[in-house]
mmCIF file with all atom_site columns, C-alpha atoms in Angstrom:
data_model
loop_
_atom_site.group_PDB
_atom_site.id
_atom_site.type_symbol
_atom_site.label_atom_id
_atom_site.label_alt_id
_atom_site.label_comp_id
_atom_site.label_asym_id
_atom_site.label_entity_id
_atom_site.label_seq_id
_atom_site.pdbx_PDB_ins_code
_atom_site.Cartn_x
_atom_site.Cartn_y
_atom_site.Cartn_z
_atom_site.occupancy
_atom_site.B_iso_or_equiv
_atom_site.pdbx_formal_charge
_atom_site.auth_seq_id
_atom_site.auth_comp_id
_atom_site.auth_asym_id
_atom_site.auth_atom_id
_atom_site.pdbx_PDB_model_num
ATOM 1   C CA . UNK A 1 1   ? 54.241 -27.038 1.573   1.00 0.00 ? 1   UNK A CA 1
ATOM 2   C CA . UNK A 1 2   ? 51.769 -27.653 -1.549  1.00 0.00 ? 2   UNK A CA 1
ATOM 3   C CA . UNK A 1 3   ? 52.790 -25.305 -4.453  1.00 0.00 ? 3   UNK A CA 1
ATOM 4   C CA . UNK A 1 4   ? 49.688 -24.851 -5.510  1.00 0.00 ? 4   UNK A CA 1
ATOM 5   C CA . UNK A 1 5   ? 48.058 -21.641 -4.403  1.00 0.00 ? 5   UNK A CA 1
ATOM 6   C CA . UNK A 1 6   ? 44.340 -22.523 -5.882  1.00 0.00 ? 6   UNK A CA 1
ATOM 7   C CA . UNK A 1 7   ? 42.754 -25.426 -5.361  1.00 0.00 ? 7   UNK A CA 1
ATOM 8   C CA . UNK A 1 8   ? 41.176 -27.091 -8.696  1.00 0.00 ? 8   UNK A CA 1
ATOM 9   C CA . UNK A 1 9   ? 38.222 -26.095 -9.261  1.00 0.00 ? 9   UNK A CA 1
ATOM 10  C CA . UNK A 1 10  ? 38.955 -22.517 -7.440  1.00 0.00 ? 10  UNK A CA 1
ATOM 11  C CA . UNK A 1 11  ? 38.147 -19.495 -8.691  1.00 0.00 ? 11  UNK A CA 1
ATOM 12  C CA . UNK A 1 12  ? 40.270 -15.669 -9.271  1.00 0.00 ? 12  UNK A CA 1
ATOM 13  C CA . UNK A 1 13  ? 38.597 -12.495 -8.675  1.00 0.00 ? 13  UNK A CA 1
ATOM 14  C CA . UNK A 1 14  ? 41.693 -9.792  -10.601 1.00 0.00 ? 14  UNK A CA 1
ATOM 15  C CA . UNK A 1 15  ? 41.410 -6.277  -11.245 1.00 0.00 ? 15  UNK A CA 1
ATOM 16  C CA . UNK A 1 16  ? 43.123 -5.668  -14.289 1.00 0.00 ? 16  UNK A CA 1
ATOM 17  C CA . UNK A 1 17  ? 44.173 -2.175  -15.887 1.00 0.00 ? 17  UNK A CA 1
ATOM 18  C CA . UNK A 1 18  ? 43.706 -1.474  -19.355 1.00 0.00 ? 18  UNK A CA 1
ATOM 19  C CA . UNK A 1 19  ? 45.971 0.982   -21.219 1.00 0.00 ? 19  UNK A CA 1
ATOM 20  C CA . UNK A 1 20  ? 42.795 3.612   -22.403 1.00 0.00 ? 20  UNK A CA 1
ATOM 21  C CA . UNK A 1 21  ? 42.909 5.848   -19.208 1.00 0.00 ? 21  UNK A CA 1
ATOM 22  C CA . UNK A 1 22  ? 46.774 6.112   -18.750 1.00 0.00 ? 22  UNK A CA 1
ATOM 23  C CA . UNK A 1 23  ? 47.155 6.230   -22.566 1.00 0.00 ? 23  UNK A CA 1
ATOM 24  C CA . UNK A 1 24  ? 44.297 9.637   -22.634 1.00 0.00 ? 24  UNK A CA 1
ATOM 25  C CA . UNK A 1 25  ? 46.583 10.839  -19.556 1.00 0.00 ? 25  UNK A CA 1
ATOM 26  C CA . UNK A 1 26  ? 49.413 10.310  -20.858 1.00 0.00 ? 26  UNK A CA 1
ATOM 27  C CA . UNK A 1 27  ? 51.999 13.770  -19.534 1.00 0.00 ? 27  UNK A CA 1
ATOM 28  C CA . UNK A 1 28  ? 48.980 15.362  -17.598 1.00 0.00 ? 28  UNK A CA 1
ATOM 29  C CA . UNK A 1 29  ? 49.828 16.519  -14.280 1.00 0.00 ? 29  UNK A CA 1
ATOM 30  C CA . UNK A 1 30  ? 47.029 17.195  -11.394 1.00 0.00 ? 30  UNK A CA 1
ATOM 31  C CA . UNK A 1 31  ? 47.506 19.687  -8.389  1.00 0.00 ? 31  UNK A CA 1
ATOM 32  C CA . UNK A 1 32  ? 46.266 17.335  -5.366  1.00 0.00 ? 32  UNK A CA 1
ATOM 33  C CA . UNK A 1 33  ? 46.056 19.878  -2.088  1.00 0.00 ? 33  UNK A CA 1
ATOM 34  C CA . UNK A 1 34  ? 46.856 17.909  1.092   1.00 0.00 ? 34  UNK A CA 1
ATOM 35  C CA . UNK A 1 35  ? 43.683 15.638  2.814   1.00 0.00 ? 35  UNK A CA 1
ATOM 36  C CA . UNK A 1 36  ? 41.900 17.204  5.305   1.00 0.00 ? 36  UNK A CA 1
ATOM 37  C CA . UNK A 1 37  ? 41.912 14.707  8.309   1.00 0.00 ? 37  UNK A CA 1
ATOM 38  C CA . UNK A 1 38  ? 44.761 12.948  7.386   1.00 0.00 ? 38  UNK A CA 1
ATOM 39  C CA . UNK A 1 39  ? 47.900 13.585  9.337   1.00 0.00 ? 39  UNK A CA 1
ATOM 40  C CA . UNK A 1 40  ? 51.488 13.849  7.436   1.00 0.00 ? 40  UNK A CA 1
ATOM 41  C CA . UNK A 1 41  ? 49.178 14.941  4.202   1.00 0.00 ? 41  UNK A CA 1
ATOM 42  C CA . UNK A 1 42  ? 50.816 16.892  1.816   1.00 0.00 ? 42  UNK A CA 1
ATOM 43  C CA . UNK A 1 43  ? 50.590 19.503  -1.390  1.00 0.00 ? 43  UNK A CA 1
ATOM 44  C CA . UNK A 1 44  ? 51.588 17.209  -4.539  1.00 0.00 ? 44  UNK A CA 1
ATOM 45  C CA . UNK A 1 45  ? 51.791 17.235  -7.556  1.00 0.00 ? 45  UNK A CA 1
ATOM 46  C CA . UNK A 1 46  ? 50.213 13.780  -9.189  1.00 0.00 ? 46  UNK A CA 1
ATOM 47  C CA . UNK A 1 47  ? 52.059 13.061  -13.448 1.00 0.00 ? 47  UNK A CA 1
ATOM 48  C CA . UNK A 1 48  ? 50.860 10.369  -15.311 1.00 0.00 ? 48  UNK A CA 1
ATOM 49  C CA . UNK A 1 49  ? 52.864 8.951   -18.530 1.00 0.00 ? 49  UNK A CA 1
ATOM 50  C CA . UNK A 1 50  ? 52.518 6.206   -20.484 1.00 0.00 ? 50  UNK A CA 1
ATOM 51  C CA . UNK A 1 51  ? 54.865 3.628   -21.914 1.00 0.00 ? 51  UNK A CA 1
ATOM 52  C CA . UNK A 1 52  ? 53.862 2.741   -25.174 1.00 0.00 ? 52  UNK A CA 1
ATOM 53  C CA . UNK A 1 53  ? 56.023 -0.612  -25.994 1.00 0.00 ? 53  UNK A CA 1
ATOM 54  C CA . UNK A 1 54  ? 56.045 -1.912  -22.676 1.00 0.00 ? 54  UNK A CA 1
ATOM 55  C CA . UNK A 1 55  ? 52.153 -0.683  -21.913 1.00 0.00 ? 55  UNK A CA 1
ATOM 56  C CA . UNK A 1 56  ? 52.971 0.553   -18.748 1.00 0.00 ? 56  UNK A CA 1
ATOM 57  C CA . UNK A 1 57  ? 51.131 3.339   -16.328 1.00 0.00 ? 57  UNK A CA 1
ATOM 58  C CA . UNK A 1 58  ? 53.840 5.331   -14.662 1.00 0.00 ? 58  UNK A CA 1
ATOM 59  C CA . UNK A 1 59  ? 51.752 6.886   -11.975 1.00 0.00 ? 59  UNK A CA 1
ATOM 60  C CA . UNK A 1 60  ? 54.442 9.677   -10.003 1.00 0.00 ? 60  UNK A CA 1
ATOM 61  C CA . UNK A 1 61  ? 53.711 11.321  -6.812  1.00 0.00 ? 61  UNK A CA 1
ATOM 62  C CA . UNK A 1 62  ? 55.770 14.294  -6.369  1.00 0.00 ? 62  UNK A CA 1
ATOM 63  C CA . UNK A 1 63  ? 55.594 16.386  -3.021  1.00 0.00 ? 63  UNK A CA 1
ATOM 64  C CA . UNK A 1 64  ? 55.925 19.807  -3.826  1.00 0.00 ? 64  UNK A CA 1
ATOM 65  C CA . UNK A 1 65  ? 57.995 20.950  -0.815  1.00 0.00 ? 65  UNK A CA 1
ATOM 66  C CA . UNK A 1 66  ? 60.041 18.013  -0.975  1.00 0.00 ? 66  UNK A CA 1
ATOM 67  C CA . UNK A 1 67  ? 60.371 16.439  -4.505  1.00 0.00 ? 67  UNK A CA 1
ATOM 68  C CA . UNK A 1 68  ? 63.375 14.396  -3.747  1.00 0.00 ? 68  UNK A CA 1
ATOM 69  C CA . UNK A 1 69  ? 60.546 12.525  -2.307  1.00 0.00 ? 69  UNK A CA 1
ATOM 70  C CA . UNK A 1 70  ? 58.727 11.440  -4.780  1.00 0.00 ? 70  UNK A CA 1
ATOM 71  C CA . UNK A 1 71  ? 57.626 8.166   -5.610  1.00 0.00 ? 71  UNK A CA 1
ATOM 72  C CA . UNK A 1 72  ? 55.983 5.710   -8.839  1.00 0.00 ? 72  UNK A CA 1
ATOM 73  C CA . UNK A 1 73  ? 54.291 3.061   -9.509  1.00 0.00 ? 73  UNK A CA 1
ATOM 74  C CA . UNK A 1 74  ? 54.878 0.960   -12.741 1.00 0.00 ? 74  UNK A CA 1
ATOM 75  C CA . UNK A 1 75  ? 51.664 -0.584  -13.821 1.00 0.00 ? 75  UNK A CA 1
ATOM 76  C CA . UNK A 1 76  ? 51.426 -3.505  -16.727 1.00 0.00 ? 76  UNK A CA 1
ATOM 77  C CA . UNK A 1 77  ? 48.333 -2.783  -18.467 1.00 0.00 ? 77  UNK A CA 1
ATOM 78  C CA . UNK A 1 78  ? 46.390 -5.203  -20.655 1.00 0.00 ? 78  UNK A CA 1
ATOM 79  C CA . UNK A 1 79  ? 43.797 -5.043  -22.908 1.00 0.00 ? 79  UNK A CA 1
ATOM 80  C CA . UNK A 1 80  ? 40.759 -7.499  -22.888 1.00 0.00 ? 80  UNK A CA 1
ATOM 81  C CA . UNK A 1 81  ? 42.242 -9.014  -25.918 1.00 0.00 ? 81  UNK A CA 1
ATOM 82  C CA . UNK A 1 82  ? 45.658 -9.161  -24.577 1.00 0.00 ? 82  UNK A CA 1
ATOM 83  C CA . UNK A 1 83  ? 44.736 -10.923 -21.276 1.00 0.00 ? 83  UNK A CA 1
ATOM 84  C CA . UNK A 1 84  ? 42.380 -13.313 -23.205 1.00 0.00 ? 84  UNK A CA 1
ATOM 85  C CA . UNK A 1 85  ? 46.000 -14.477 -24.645 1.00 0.00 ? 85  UNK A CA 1
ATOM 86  C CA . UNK A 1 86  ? 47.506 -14.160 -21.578 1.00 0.00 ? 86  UNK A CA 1
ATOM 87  C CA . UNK A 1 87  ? 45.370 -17.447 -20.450 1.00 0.00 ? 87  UNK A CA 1
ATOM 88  C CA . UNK A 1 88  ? 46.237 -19.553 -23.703 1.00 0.00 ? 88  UNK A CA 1
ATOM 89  C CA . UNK A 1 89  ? 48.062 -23.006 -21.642 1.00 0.00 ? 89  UNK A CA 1
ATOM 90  C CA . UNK A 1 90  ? 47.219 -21.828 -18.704 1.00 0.00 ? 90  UNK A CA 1
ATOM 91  C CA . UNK A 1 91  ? 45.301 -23.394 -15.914 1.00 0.00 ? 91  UNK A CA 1
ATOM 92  C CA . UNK A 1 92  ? 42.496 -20.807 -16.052 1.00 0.00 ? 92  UNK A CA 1
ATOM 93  C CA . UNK A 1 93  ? 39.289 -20.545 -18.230 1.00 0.00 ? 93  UNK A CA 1
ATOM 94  C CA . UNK A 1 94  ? 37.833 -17.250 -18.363 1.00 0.00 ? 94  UNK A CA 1
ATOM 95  C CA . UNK A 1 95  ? 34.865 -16.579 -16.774 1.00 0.00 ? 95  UNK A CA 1
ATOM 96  C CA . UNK A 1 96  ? 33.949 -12.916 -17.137 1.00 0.00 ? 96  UNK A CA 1
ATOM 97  C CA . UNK A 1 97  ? 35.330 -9.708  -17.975 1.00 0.00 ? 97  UNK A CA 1
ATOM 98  C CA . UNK A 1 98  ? 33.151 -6.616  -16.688 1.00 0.00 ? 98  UNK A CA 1
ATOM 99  C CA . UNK A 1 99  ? 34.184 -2.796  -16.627 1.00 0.00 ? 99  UNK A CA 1
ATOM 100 C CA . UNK A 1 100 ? 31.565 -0.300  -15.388 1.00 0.00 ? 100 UNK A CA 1
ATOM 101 C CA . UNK A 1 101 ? 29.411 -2.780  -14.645 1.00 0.00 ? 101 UNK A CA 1
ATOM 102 C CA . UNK A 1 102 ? 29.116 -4.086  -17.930 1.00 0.00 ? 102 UNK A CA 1
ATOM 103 C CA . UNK A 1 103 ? 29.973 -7.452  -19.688 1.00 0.00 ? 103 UNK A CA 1
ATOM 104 C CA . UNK A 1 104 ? 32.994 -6.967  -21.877 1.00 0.00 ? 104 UNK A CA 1
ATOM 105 C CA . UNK A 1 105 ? 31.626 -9.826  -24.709 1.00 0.00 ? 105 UNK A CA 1
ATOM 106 C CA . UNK A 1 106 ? 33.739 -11.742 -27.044 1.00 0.00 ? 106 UNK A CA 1
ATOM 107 C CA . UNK A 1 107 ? 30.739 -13.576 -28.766 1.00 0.00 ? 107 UNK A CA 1
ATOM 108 C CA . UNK A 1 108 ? 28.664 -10.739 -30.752 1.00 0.00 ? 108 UNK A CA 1
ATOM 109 C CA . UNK A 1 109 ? 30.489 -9.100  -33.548 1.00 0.00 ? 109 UNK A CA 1
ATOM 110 C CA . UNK A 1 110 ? 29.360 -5.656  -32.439 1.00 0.00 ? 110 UNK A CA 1
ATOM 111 C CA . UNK A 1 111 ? 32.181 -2.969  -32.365 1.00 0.00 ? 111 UNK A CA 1
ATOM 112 C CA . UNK A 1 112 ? 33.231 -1.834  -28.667 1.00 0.00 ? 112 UNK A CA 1
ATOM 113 C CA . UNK A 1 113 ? 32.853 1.655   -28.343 1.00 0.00 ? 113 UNK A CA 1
ATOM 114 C CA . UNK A 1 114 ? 35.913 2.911   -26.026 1.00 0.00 ? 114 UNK A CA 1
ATOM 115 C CA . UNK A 1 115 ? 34.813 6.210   -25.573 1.00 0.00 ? 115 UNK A CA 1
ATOM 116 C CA . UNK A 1 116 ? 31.894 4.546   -23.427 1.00 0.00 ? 116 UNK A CA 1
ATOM 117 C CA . UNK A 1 117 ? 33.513 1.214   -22.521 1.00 0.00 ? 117 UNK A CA 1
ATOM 118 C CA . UNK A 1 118 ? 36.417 3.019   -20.689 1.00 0.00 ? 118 UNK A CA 1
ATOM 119 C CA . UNK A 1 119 ? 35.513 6.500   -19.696 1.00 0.00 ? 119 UNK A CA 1
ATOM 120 C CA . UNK A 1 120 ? 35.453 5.823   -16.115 1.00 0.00 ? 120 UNK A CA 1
ATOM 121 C CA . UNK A 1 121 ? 37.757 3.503   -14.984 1.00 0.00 ? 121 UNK A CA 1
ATOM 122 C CA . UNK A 1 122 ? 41.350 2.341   -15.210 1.00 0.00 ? 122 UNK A CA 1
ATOM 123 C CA . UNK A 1 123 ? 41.159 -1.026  -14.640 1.00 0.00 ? 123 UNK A CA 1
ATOM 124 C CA . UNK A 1 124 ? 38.616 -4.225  -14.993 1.00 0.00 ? 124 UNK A CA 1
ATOM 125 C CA . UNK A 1 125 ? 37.224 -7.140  -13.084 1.00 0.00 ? 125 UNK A CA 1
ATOM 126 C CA . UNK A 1 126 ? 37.966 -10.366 -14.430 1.00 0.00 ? 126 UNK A CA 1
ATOM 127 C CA . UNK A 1 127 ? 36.397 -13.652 -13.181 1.00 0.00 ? 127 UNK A CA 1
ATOM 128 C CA . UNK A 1 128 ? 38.300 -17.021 -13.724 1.00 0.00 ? 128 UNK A CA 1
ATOM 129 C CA . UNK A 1 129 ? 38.145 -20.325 -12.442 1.00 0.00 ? 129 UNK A CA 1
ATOM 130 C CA . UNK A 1 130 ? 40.606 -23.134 -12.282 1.00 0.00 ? 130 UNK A CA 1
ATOM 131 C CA . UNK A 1 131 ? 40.391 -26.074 -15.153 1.00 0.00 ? 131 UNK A CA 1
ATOM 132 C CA . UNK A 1 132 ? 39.875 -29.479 -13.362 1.00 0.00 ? 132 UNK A CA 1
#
């Protein structure tokens, strides 16, 4: 069996999360009422926390009638910048980054407004191919 799970020359499509949205959520809590349509749908309670050193999205679903229940995700969350380094002697050549359907650019010297950049989403597209 070939190791190699991309062919050279292939290319990645990855959703990536950034740390803006968990970071401006960071010990909220949201009332979710159970989905219409949806069998075995239940009342919960949705709390979202942030870990600061480790930048990680603790996303916790808690059923209110049952919170022994509940269960998390633990989310590793990465800036542009940070997953630019990520790719330093790797395989992989950046592409494109986009968020909101915009191009996150590294080659102007304009300043990134967050508060626009990230008001929408958690997470980012980013676009690499394989070096040959």
């Amino acid at each position: 069996m070939d190791k190699e799970w991309l062919k050279p020359g292939g290319m990645v499509l990855m959703d990536v999360y950034h740390p803006w949205g968990p970071i401006m959520n960071h010990q909220k809590e949201w009332h979710l009422d159970p989905l219409d349509d949806v069998p075995g749908s239940v009342e919960m309670i949705e709390r979202c926390t942030f870990d600061v050193i480790r930048s990680r999205w603790i996303d916790e679903w808690i059923p209110v009638l049952h919170p022994e229940n509940a269960l998390y995700q633990s989310i590793r969350c990465y800036s542009p910048a940070d997953f630019k380094l990520l790719l330093l002697d790797t395989k992989f050549e950046l592409q494109s980054m986009v968020i909101d359907d915009q191009n996150i650019s590294y080659e102007t010297i304009e300043l990134c407004n967050p508060n626009e950049m990230f008001k929408h989403d958690y997470n980012y597209l980013v676009h690499l191919i394989q070096k040959t």
